[in-house]
CSV table of C-alpha atoms in Angstrom, one decimal:
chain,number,residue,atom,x,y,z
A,30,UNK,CA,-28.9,-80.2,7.9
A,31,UNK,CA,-28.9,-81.6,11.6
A,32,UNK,CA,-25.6,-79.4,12.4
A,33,UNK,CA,-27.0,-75.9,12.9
A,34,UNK,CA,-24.5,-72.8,12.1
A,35,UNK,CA,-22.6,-72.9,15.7
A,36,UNK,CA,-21.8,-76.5,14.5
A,37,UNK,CA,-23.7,-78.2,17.4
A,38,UNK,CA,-26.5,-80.5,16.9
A,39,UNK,CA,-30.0,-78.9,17.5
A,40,UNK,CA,-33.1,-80.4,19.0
A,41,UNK,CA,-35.5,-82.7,16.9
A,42,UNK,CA,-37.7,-79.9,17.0
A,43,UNK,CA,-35.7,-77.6,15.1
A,44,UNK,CA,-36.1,-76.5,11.5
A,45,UNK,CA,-32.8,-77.7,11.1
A,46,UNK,CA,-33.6,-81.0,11.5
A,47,UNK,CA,-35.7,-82.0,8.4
A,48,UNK,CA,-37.7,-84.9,9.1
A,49,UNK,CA,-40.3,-83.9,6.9
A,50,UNK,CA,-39.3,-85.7,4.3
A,51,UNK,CA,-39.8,-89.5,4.7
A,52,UNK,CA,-38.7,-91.7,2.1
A,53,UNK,CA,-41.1,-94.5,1.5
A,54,UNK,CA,-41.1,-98.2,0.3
A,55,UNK,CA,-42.9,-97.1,-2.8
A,56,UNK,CA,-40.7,-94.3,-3.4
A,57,UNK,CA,-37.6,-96.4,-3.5
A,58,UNK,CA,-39.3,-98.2,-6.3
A,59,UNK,CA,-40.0,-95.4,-8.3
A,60,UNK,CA,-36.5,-93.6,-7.7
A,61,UNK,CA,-34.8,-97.0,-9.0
A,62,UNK,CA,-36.9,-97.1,-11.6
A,63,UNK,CA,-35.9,-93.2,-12.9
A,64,UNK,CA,-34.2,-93.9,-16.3
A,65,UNK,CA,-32.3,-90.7,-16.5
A,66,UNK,CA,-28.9,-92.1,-14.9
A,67,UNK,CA,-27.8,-88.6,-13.7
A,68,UNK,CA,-31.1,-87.4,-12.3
A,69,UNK,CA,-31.5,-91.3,-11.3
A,70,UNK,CA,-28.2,-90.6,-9.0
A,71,UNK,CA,-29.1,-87.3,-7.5
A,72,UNK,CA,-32.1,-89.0,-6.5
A,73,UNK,CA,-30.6,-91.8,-4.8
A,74,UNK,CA,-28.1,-89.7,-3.3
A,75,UNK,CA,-30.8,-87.2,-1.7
A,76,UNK,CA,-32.8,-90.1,-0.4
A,77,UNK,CA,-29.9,-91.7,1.8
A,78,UNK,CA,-29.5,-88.2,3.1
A,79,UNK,CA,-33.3,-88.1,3.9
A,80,UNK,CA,-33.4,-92.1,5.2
A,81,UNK,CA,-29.4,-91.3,7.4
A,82,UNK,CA,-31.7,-87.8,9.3
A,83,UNK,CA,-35.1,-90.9,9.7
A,84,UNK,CA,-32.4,-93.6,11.3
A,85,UNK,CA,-31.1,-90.6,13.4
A,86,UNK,CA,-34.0,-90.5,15.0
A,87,UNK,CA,-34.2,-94.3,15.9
A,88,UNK,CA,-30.4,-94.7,17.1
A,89,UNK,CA,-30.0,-91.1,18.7
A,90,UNK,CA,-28.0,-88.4,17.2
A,91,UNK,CA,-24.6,-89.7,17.8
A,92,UNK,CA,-23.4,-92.4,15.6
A,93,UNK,CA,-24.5,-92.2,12.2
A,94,UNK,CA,-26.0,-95.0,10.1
A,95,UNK,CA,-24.7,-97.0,7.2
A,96,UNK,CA,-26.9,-94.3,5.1
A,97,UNK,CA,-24.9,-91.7,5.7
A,98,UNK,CA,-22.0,-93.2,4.0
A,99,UNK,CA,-24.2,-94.1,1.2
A,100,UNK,CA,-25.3,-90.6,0.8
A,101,UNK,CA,-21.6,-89.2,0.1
A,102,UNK,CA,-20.6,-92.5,-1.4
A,103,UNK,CA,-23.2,-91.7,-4.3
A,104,UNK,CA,-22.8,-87.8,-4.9
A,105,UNK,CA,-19.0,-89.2,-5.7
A,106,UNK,CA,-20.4,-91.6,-8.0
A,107,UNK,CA,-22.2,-88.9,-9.3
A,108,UNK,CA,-18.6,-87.1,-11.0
A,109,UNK,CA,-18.2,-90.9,-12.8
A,110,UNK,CA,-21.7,-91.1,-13.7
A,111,UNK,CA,-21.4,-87.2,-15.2
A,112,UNK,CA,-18.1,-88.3,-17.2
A,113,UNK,CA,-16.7,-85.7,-15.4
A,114,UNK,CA,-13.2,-87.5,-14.5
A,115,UNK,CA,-12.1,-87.2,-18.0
A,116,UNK,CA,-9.8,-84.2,-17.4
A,117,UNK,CA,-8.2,-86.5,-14.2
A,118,UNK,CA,-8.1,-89.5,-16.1
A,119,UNK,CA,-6.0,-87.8,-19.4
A,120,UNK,CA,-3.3,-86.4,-16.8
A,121,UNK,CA,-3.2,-90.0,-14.8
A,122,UNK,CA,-2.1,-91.6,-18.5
A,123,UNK,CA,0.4,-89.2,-19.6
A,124,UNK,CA,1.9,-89.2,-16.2
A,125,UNK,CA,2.2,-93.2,-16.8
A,126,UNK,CA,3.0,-93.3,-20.4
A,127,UNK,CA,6.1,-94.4,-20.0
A,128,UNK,CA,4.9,-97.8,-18.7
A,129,UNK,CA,2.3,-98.3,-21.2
A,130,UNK,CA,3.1,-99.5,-24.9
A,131,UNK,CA,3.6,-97.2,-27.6
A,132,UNK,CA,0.7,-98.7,-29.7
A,133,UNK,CA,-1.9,-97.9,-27.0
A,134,UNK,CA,-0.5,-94.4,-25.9
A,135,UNK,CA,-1.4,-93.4,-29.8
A,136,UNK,CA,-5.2,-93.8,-29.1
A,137,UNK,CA,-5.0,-92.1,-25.4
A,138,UNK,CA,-7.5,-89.6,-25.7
A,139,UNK,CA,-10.1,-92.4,-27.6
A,140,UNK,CA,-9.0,-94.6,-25.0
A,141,UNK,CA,-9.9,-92.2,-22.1
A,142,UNK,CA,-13.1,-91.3,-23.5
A,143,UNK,CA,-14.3,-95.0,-23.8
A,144,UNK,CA,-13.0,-95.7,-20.2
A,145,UNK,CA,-14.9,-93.0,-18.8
A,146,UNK,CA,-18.1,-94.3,-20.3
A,147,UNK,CA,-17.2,-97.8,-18.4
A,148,UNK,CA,-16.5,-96.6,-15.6
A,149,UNK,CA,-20.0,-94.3,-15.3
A,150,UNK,CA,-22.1,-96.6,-16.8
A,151,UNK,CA,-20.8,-99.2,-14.3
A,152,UNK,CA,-21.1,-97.4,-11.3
A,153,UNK,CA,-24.4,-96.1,-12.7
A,154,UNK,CA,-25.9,-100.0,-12.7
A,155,UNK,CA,-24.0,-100.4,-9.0
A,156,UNK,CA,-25.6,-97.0,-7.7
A,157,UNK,CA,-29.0,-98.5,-8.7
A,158,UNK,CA,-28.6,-102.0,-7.9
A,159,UNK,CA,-27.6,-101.1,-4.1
A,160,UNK,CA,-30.1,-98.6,-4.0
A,161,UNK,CA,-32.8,-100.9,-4.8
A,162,UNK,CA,-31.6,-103.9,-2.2
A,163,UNK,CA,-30.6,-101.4,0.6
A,164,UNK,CA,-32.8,-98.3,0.2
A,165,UNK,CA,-35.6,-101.0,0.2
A,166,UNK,CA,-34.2,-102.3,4.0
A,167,UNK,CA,-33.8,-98.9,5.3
A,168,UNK,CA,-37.3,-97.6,4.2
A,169,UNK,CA,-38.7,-100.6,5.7
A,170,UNK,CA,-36.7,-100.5,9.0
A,171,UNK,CA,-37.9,-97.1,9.6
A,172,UNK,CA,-41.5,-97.5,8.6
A,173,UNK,CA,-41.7,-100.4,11.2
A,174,UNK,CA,-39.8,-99.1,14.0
A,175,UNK,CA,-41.0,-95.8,13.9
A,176,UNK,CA,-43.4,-95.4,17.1
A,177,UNK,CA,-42.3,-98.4,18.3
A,178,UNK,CA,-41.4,-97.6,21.7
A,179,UNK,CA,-41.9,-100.5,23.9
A,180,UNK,CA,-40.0,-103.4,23.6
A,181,UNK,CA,-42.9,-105.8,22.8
A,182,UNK,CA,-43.7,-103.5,19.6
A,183,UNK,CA,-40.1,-103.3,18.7
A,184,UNK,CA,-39.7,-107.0,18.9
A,185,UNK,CA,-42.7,-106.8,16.4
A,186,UNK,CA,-41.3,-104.8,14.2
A,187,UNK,CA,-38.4,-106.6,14.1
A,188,UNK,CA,-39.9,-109.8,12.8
A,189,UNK,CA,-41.6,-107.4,10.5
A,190,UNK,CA,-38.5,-106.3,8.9
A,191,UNK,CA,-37.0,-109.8,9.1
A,192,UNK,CA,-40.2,-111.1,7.2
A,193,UNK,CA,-39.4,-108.3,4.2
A,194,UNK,CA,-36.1,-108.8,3.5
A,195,UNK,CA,-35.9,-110.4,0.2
A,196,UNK,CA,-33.9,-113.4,-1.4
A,197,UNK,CA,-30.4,-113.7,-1.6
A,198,UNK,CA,-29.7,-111.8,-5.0
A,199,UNK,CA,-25.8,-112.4,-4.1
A,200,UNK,CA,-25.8,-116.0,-3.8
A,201,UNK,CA,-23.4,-115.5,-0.8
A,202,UNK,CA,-25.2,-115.3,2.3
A,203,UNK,CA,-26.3,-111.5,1.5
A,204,UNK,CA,-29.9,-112.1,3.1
A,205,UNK,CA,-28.4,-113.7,6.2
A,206,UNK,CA,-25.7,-110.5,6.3
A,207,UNK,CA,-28.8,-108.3,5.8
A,208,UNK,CA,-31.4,-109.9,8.6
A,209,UNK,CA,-27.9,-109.8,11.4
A,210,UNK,CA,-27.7,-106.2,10.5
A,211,UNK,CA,-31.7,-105.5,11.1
A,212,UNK,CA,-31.0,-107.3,14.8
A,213,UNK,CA,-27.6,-105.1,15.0
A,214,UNK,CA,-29.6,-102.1,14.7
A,215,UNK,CA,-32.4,-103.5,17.4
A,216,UNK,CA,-30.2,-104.0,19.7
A,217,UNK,CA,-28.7,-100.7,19.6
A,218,UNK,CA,-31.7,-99.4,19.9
A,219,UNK,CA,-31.9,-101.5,23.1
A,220,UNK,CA,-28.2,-100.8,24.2
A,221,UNK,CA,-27.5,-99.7,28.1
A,222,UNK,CA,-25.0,-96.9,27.6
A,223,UNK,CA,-23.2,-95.6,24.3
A,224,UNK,CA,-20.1,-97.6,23.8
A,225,UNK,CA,-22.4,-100.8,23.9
A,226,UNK,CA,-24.9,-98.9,20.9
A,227,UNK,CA,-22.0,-97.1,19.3
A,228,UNK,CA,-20.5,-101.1,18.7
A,229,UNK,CA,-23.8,-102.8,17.5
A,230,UNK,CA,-23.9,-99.9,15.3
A,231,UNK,CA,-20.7,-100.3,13.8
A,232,UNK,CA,-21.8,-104.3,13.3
A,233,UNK,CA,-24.9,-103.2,11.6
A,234,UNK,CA,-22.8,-100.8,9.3
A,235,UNK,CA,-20.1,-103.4,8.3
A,236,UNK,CA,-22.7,-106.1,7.7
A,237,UNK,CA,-24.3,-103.3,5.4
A,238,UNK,CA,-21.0,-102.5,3.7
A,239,UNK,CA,-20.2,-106.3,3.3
A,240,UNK,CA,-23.4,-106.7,1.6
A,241,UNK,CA,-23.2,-104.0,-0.6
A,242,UNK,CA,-19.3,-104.7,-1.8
A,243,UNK,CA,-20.4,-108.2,-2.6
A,244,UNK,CA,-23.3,-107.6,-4.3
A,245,UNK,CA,-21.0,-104.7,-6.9
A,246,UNK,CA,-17.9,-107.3,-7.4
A,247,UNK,CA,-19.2,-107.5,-11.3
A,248,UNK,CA,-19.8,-103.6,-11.9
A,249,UNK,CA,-16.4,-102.8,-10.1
A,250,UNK,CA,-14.3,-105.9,-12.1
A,251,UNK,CA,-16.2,-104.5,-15.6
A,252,UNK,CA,-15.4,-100.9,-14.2
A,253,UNK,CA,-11.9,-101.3,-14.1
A,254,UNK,CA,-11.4,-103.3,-17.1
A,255,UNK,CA,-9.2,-101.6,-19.4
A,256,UNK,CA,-10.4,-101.0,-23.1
A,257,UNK,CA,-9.2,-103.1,-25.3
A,258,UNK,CA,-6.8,-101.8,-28.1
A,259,UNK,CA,-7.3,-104.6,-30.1
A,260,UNK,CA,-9.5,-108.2,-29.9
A,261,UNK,CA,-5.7,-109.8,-31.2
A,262,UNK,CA,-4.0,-108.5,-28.0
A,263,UNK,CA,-2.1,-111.6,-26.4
A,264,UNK,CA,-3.2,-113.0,-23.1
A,265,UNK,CA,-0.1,-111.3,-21.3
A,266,UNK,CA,-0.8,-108.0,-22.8
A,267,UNK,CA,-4.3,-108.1,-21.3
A,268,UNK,CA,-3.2,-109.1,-18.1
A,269,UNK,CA,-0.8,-106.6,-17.9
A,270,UNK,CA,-3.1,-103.8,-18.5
A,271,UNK,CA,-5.6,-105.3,-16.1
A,272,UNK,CA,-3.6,-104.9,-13.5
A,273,UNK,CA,-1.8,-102.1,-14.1
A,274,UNK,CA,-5.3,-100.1,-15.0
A,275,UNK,CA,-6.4,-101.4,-11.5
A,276,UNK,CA,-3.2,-100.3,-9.5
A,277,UNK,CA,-3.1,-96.8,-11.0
A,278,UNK,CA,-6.7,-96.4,-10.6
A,279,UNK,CA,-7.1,-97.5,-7.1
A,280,UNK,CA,-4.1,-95.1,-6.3
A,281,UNK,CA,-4.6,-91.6,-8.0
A,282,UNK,CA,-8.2,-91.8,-9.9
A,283,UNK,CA,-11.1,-93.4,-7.4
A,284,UNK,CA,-11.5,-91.4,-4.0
A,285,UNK,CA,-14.6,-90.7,-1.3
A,286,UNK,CA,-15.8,-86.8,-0.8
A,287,UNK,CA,-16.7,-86.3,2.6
A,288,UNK,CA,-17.8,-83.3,3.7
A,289,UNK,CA,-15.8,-80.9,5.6
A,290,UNK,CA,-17.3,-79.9,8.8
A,291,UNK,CA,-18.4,-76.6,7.1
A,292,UNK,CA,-19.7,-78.0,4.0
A,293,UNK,CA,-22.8,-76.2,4.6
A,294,UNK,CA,-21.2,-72.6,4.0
A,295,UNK,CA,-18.1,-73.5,1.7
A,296,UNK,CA,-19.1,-76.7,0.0
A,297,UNK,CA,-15.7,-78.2,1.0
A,298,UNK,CA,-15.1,-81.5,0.5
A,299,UNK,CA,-12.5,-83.9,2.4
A,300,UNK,CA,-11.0,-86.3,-0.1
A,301,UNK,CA,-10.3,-90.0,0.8
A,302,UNK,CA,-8.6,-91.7,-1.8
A,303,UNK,CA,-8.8,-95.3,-1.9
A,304,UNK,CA,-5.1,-95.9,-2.4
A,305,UNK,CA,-4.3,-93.8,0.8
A,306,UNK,CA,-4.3,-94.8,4.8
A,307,UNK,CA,-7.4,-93.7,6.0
A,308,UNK,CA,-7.1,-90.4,7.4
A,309,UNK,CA,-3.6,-89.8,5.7
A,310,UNK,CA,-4.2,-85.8,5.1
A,311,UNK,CA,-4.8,-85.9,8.9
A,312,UNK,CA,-2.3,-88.0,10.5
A,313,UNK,CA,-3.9,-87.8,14.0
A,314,UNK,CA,-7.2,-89.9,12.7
A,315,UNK,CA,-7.7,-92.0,16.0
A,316,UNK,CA,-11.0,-93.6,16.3
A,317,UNK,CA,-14.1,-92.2,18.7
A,318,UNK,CA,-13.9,-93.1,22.3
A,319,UNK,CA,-16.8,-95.2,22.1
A,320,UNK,CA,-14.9,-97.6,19.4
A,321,UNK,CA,-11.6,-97.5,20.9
A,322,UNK,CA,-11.2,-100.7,22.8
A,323,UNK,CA,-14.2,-103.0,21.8
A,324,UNK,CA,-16.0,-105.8,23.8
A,325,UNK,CA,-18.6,-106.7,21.5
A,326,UNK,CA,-17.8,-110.1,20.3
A,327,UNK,CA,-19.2,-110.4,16.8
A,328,UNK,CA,-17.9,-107.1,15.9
A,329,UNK,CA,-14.3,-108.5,17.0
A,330,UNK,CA,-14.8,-111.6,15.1
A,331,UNK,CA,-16.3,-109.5,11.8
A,332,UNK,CA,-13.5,-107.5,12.3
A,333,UNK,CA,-10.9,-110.0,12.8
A,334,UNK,CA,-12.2,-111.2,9.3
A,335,UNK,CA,-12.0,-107.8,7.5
A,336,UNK,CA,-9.4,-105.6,8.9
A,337,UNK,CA,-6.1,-106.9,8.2
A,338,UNK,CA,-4.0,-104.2,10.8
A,339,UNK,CA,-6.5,-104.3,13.9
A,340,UNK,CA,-6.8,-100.9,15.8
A,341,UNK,CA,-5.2,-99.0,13.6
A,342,UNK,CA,-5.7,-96.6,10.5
A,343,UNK,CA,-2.2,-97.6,9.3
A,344,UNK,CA,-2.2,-100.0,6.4
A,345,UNK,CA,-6.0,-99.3,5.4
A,346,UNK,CA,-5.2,-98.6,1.9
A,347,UNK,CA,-6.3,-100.3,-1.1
A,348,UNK,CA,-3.7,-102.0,-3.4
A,349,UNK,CA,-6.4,-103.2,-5.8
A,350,UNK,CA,-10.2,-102.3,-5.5
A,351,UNK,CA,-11.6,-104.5,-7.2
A,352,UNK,CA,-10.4,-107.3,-4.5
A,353,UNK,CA,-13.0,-107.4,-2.2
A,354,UNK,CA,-10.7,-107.9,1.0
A,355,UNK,CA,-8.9,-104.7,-0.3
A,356,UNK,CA,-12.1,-103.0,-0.4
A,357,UNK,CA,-13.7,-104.4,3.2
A,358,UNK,CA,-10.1,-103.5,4.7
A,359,UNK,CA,-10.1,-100.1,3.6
A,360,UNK,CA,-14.2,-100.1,4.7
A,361,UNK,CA,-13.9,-101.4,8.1
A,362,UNK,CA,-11.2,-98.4,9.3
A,363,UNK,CA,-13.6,-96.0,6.7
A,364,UNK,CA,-16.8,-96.9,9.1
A,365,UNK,CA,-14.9,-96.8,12.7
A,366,UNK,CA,-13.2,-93.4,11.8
A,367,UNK,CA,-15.8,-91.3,10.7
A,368,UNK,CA,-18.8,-93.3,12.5
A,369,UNK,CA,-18.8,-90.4,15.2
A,370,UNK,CA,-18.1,-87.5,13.0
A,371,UNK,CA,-22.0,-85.5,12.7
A,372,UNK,CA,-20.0,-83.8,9.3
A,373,UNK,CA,-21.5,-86.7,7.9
A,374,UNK,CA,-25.5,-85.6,8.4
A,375,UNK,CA,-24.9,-82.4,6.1
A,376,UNK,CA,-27.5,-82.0,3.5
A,377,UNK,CA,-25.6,-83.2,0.8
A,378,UNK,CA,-26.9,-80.1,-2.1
A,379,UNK,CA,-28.7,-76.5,-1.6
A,380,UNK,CA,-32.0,-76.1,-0.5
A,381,UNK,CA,-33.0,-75.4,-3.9
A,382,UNK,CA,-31.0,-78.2,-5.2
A,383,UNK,CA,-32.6,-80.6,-3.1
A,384,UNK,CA,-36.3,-79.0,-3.4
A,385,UNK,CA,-35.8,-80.0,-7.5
A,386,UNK,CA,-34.2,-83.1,-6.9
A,387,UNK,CA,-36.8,-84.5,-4.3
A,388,UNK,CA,-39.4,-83.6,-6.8
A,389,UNK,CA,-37.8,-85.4,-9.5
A,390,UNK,CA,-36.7,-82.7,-11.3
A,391,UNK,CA,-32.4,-81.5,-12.6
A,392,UNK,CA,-32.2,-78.9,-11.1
A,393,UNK,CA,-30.6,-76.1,-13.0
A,394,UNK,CA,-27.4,-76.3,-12.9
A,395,UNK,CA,-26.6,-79.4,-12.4
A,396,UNK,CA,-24.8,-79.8,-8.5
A,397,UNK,CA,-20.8,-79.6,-9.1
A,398,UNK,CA,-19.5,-82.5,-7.4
């Protein structure tokens, strides 16, 4: 873990900052390609941990790259993935029985048990899918940047990493979003003083985020598709469901476990739920210094786009997540807030845990998340 046990962050030199363990191009491949989907997620998980420590050491230790909220984006996935929101999900339907029809409270617990299996096994093809495009990028970044200290080799690398990125697989500008966040991350590395690199990070980030939420719009919609009761349910019926599955689930079933600042000794976890103003356990969530009052244009204009209460935590909460404007609104305050917070670059399991899991092995047991 970069924090050492006083909480402050230690020199690249010491053993608590493990840059030992590089994630390749290649090994992207083959942790995509893992067919176990639980071992498939740990995996993923650990290796934007190991690629957030890598891009660390390219943009300095003091804003953290979109990989760090990939890395405790997936071990949350990880709970759906497990099935192991079935005990949440039975007590979010009996406390909203009384606005669901008789008929379809009579097959609750079937009901749960077949939306859990959509849920995981949708947010099992999403963890995968984003892996693969954006563990891909970071690998690359890092592989070509790496050494690169003059500017004339970083301009090289840049048109390296340009060259690599692939074709749009969105059909909505994702390769465009992806190349602007490759030269958001170059010119942080080029930035004068740390509000200027702490912005161009941010753009990088949101560009990243922007990316990713596009590319899961089908595995979110399918995930938070209610089971049908019946194939001879009317069309208001369905639509009713629909949106009521999507409203209670974006309010009391899908959060984000962050780690507490001492997640290292007490494996406590700060949960975000998606239906909630950023921050809304702590009501004094301002954002850092460095991102307070911006200057950098195309971050104010991405932002203009995305964040529908400018400046402000207040009104960040997501009515329906599986509108992507809900999603980017809640994202963009998500990214700002915690972008400073070095809670963020804990080693997401044990040692032991992550010894097994970089090895592509379970390890026994399993990592409660």
């Amino acid at each position: 873990m970069p924090l050492d046990a006083a909480g402050t962050w230690p020199t690249p030199t010491s053993p608590a900052w493990d840059v030992t363990c590089r994630v390749t191009v290649e090994e992207v491949a083959e942790i995509a390609a893992t067919t176990d989907p639980v071992l498939r997620n740990l995996r993923i998980t650990q290796a934007y941990h190991d690629l957030s420590i890598e891009m660390a050491e390219l943009l300095g230790p003091d804003n953290v790259s979109w990989c760090c909220f990939g890395t405790w984006a997936s071990r949350t996935a990880g709970r759906f993935i497990r099935g192991e929101g079935i005990p949440r999900m039975v007590r979010l339907m009996t406390a909203f029985a009384h606005r669901v029809p008789e008929r379809i409270q009579a097959v609750g617990p079937q009901l749960v048990a077949r939306a859990v299996r959509q849920v995981g096994d949708n947010v099992s093809i999403g963890n995968r899918m984003v892996f693969q495009d954006l563990g891909l990028l970071y690998a690359q970044l890092i592989q070509e940047y790496t050494g690169a200290a003059d500017p004339t080799a970083q301009d090289h690398a840049l048109e390296r990493c340009v060259a690599a990125v692939g074709t749009d697989a969105t059909g909505q500008g994702g390769r465009e979003l992806l190349i602007a966040a490759v030269h958001s991350y170059h010119a942080a590395m080029r930035a004068r003083d740390a509000a200027e690199r702490a912005e161009h990070i941010l753009l990088a980030n949101l560009r990243i985020g922007l990316h990713e939420q596009i590319r899961l719009q089908e595995t979110i919609t399918e995930a938070l598709v209610p089971v049908q009761v019946s194939p001879l349910a009317s069309p208001m019926l369905r639509k009713r469901l629909t949106q009521l599955w999507r409203t209670m689930a974006t309010a009391h079933l899908m959060d984000l476990r962050m780690p507490a600042p001492d997640f290292q000794q007490t494996r406590r976890l700060t949960i975000q739920h998606l239906g909630a103003d950023i921050g809304r356990a702590a009501l004094a969530v301002t954002f850092p210094p460095d991102l307070t009052h911006l200057s950098n244009i195309e971050l104010k204009a991405l932002l203009y786009d995305i964040d529908r209460t400018p400046n402000t935590v207040l009104g960040s909460a997501a009515d329906d997540w599986v509108e992507l404007s809900d999603r980017m609104n809640f994202i963009a305050d998500l990214f700002r807030s915690w972008q400073q917070n070095q809670s963020l670059f804990q080693q997401p399991f044990t040692p032991d845990q992550a010894t097994a899991i970089r090895a592509g092995t379970l390890p026994t047991p399993i990592p409660p998340l």
